[in-house]
mmCIF file of C-alpha atoms in Angstrom:
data_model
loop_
_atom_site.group_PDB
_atom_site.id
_atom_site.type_symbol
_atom_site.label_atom_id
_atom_site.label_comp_id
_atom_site.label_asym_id
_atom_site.label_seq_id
_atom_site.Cartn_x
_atom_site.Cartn_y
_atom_site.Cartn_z
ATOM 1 C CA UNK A 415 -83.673 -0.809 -56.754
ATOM 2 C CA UNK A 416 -84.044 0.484 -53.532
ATOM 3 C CA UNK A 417 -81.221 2.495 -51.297
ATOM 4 C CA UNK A 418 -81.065 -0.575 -49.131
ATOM 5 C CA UNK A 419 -80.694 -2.953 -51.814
ATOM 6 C CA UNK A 420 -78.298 -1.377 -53.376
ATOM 7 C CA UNK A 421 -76.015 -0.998 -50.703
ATOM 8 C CA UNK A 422 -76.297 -4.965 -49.971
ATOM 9 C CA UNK A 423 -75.398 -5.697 -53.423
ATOM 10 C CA UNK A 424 -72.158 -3.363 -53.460
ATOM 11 C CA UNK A 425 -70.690 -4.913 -49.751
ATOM 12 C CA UNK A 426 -72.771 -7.778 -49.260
ATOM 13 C CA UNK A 427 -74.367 -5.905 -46.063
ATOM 14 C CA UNK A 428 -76.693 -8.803 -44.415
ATOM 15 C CA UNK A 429 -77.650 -9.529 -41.467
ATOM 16 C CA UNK A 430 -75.555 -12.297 -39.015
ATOM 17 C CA UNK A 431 -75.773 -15.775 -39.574
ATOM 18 C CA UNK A 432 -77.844 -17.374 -36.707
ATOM 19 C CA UNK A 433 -74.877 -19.892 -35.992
ATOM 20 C CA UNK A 434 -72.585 -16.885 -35.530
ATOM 21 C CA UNK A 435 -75.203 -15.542 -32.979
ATOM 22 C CA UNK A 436 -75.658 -18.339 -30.898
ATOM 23 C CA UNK A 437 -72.148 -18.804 -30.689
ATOM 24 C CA UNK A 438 -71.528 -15.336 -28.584
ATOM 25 C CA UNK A 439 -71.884 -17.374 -25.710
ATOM 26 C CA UNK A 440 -67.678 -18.054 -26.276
ATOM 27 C CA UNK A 441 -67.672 -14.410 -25.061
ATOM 28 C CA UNK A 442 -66.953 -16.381 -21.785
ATOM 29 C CA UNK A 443 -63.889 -18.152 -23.071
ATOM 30 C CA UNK A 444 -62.435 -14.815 -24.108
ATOM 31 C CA UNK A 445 -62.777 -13.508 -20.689
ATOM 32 C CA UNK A 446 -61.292 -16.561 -19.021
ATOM 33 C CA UNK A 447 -58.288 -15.860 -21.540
ATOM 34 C CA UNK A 448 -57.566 -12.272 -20.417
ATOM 35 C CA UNK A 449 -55.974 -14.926 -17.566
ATOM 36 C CA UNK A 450 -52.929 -16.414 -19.565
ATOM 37 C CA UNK A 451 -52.797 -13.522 -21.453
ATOM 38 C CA UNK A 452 -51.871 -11.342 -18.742
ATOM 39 C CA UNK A 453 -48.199 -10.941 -19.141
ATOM 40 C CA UNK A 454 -48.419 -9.799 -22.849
ATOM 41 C CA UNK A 455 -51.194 -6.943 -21.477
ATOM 42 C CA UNK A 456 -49.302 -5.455 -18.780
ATOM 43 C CA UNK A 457 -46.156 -5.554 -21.279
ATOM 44 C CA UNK A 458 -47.972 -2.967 -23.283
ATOM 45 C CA UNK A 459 -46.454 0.385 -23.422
ATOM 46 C CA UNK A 460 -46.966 2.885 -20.867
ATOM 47 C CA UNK A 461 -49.526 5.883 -20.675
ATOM 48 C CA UNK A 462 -49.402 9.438 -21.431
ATOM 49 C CA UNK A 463 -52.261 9.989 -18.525
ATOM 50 C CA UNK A 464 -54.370 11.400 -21.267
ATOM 51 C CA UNK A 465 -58.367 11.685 -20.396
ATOM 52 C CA UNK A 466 -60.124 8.133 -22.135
ATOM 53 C CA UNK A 467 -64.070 8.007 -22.252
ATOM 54 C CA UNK A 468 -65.360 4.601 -22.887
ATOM 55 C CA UNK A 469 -69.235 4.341 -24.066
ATOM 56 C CA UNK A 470 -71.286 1.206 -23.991
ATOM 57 C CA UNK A 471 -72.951 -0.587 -26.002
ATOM 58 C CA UNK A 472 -76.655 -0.927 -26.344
ATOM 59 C CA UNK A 473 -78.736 -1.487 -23.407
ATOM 60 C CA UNK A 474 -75.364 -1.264 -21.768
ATOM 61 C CA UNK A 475 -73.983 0.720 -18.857
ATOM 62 C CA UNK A 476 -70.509 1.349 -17.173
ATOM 63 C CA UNK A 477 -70.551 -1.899 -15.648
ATOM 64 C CA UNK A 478 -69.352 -3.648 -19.023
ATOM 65 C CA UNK A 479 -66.776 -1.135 -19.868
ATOM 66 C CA UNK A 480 -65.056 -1.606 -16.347
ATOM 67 C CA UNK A 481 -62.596 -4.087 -17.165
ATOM 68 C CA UNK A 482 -61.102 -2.024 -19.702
ATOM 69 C CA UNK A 483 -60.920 0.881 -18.024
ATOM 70 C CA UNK A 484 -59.185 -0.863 -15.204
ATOM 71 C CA UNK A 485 -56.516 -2.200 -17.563
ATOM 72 C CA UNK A 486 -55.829 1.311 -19.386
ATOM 73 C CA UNK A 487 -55.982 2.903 -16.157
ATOM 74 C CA UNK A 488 -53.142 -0.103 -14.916
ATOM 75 C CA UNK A 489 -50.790 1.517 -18.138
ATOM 76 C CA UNK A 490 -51.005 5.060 -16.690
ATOM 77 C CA UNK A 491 -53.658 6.748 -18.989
ATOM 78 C CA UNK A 492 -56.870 8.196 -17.176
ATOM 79 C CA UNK A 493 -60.034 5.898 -18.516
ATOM 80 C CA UNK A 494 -63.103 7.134 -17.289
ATOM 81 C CA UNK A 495 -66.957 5.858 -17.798
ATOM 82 C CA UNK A 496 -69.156 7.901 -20.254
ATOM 83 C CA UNK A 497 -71.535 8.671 -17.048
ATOM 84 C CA UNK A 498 -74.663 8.590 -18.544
ATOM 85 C CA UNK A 499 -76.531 5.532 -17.686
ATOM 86 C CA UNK A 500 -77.926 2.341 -20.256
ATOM 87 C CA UNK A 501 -77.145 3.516 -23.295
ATOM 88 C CA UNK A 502 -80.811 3.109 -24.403
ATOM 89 C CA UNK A 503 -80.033 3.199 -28.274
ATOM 90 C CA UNK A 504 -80.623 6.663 -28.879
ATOM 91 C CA UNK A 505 -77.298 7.779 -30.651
ATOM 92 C CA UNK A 506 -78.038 11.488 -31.727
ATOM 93 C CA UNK A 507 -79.904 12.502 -28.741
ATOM 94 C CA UNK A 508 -76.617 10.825 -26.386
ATOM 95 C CA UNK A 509 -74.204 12.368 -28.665
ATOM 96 C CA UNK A 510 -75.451 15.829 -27.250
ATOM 97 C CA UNK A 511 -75.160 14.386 -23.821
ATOM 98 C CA UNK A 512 -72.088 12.887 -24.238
ATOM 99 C CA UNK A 513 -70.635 16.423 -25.551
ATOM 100 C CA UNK A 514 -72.162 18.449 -22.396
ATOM 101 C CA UNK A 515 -70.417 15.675 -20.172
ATOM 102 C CA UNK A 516 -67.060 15.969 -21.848
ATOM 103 C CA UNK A 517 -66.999 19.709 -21.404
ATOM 104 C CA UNK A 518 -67.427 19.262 -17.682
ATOM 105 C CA UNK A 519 -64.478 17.057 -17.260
ATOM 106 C CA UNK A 520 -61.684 18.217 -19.663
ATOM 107 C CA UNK A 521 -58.449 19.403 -18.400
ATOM 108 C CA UNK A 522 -58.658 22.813 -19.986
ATOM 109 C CA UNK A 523 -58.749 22.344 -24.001
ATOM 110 C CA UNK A 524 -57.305 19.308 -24.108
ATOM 111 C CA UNK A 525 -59.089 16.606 -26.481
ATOM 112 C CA UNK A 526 -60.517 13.103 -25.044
ATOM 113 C CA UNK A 527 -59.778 9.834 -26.624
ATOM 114 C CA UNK A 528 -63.404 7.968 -27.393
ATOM 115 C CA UNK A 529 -63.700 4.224 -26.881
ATOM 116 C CA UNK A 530 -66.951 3.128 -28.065
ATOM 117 C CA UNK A 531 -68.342 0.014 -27.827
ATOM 118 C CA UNK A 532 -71.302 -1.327 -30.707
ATOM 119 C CA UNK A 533 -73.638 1.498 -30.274
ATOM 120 C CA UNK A 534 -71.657 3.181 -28.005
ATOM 121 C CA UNK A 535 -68.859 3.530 -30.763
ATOM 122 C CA UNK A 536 -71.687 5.756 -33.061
ATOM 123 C CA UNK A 537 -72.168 7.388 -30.182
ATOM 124 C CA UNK A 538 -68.002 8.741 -30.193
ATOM 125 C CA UNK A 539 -68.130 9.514 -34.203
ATOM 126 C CA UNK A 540 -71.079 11.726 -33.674
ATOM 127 C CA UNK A 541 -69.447 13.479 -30.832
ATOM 128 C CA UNK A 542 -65.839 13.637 -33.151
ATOM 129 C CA UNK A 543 -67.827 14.596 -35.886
ATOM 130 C CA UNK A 544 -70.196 17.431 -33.778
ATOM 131 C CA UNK A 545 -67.046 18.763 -32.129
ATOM 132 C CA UNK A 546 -63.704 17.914 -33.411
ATOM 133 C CA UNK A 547 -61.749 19.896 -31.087
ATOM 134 C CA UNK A 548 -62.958 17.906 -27.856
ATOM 135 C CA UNK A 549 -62.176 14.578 -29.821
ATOM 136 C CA UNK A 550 -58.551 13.187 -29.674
ATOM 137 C CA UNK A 551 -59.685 10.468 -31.865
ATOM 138 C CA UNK A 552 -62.339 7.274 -32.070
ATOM 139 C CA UNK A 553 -61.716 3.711 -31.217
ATOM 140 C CA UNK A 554 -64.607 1.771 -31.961
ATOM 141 C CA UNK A 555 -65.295 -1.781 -31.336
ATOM 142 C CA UNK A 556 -67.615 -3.820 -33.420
ATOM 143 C CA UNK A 557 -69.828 -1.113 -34.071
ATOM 144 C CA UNK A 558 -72.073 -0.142 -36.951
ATOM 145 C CA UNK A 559 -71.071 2.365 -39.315
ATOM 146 C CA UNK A 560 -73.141 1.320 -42.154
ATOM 147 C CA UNK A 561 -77.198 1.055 -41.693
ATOM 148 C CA UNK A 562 -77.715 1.540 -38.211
ATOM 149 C CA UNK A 563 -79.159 -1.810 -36.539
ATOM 150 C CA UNK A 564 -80.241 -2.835 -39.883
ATOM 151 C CA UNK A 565 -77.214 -5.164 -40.559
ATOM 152 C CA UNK A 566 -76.954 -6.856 -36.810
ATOM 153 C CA UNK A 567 -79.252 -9.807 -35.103
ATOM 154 C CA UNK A 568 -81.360 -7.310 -33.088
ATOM 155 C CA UNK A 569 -82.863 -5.688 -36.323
ATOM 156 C CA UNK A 570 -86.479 -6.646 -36.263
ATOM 157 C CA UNK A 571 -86.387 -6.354 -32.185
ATOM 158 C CA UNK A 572 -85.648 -3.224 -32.221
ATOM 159 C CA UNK A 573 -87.839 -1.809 -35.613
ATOM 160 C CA UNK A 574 -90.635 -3.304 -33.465
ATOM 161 C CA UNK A 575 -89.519 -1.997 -30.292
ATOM 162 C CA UNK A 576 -88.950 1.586 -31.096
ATOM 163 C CA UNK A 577 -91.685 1.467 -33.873
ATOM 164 C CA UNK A 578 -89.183 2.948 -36.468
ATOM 165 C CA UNK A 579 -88.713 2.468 -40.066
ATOM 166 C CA UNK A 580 -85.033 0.392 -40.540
ATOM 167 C CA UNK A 581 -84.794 1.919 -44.130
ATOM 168 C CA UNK A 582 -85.379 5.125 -42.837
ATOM 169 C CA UNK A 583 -82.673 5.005 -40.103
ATOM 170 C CA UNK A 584 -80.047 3.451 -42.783
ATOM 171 C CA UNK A 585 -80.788 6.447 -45.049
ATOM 172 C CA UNK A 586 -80.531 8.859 -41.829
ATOM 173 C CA UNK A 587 -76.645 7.178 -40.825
ATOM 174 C CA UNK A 588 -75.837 7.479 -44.623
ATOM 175 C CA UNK A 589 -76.389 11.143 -44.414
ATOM 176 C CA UNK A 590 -74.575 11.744 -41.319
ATOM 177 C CA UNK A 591 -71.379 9.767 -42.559
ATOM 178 C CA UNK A 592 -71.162 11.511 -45.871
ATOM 179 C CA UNK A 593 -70.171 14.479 -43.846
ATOM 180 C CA UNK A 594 -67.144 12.712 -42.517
ATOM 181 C CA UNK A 595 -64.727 12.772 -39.225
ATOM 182 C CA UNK A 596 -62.110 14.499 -39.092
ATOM 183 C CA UNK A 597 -60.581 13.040 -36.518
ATOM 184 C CA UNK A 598 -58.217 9.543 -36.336
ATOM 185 C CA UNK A 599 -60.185 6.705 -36.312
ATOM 186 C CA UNK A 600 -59.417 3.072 -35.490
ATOM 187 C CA UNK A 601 -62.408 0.596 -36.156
ATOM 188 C CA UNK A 602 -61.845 -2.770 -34.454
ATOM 189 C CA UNK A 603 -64.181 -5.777 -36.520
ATOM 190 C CA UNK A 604 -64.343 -9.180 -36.315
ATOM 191 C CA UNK A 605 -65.335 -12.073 -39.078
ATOM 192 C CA UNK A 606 -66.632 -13.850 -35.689
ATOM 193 C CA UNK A 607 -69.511 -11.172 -35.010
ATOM 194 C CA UNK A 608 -72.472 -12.541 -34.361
ATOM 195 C CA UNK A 609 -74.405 -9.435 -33.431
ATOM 196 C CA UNK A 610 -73.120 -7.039 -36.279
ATOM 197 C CA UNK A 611 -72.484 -7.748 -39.733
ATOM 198 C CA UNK A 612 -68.950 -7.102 -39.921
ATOM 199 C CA UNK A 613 -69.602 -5.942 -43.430
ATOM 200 C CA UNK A 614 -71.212 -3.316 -41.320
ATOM 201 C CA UNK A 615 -68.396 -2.159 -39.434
ATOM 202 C CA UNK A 616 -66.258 -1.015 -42.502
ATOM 203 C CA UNK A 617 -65.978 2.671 -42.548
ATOM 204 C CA UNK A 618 -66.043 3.352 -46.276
ATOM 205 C CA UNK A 619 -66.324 6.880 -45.563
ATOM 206 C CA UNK A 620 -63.240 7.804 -44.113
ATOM 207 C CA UNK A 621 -60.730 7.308 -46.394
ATOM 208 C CA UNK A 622 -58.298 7.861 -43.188
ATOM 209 C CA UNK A 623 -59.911 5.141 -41.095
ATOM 210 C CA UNK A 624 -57.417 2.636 -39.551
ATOM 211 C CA UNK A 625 -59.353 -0.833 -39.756
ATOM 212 C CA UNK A 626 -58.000 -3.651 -37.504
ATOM 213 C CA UNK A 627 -59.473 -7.263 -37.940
ATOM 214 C CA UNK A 628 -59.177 -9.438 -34.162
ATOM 215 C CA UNK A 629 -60.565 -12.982 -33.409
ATOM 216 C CA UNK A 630 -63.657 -11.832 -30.918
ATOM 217 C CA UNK A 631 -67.489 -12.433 -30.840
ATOM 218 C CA UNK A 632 -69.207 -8.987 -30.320
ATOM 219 C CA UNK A 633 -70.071 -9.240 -26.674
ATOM 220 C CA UNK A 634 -66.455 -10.569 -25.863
ATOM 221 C CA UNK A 635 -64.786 -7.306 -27.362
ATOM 222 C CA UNK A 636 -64.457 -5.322 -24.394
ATOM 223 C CA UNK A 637 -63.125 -8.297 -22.372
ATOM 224 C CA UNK A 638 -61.229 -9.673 -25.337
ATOM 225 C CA UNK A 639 -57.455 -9.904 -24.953
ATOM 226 C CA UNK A 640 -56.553 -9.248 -28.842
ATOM 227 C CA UNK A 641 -59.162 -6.011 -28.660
ATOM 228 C CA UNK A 642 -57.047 -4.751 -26.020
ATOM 229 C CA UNK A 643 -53.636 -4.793 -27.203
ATOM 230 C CA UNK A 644 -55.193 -3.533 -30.428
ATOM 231 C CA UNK A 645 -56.488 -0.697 -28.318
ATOM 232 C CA UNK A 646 -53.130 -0.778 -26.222
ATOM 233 C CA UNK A 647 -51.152 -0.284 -29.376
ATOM 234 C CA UNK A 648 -53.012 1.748 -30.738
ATOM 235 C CA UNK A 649 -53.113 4.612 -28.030
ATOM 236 C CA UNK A 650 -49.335 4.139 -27.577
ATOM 237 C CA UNK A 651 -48.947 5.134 -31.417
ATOM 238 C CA UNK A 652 -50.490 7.540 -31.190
ATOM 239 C CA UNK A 653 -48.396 9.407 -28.441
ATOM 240 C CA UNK A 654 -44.926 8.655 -30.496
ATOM 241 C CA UNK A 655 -46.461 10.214 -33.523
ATOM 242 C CA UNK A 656 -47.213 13.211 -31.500
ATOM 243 C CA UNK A 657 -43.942 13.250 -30.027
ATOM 244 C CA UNK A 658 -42.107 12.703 -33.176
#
């Protein structure tokens, strides 16, 4: 039995159901909700002014993080965009990147909360796991801990795009998360992902990984009311442990 196989018989790793990815077109209705929804967002509990990076997902760039930023930035922390352009699905290489941009905009040694959306959120563990001490800790957001792109709908795109071996790259992530994060980590999934197996986004690595299950297709997350209160909450929890 191969690596691969084996994996998909333990979790039931697969790819997304076709329905689930035409569907991602509700990603609109989850924006229009952010509407309604307004009252419980700006209820959320106030910033610490602590430095956020957000990173987008694949093919993505600082455009589709700006919402969120604008809505932590509204609770009084200091959300900034990762800075570096599409994120053109090179993880390893644009952790490095990521890591020289951090150091140029920390206040002093204090540590920088990571956002990162799909790719963008294996973009944020490789920095936390590269470089603890610049990491406050990792939210991701539908993103792919397990296999790489193997396990989402762009799979065969992008093994023919990038001319790359899937198996290869799924044995390659495997490596990298045996060595663990040390850092908290808060992984954001939903049973409605139509672009990522959310069998994939289960970080059975981590034994100290906070997992926290919204209603959301995978393009909606970053405008997705639920996904921000998660992420809402989850910052604010994070300052009253530190103060306690």
């Amino acid at each position: 039995m191969t690596y691969s196989a084996d994996r998909q018989n333990q979790f039931g790793l697969k790819r997304p159901n076709r329905l689930l990815t035409y569907l991602e077109v509700r990603a609109i209705l989850e924006v229009l909700a952010l509407l309604p929804l307004a009252p419980l967002l700006l209820a959320q509990s106030s910033g610490d002014g602590r430095q956020i990076v957000l990173v987008p997902g694949y093919k993505a760039g600082d455009a589709s993080t700006w919402a969120l930023r604008q809505f932590l930035n509204y609770l009084g922390y200091n959300a900034l965009p990762w800075g570096l352009g599409r994120n053109s699905g090179q993880p390893e290489r644009d952790a490095e990147r990521l890591l020289e941009h951090i150091a140029s905009i920390r206040r002093g040694d204090e540590p920088i909360t990571l956002i990162g959306w799909s790719l963008g959120g294996v973009i944020a563990r490789e920095v936390a796991r590269l470089d603890p001490d610049s990491v406050r800790e990792v939210i991701t957001l539908g993103t792919p801990i397990e296999g790489g792109p193997m396990y989402t709908a762009l799979a065969k795109r992008i093994a023919r795009t990038k001319s790359i071996d899937l198996q290869l790259v799924e044995r390659r992530v495997h490596e990298l998360n045996q060595q663990g994060i040390k850092r908290p980590l808060t992984i954001i999934y939903s049973y409605g992902d139509g672009i990522v197996d959310w069998r994939a986004c289960i970080d059975r690595y981590n034994t100290h990984a906070r997992h926290e299950r919204v209603v959301s297709s995978h393009l909606g997350m970053g405008f997705n009311p639920l996904v921000w209160r998660v992420v809402a909450q989850t910052l604010a929890a994070a300052r009253i442990a530190r103060q306690g």
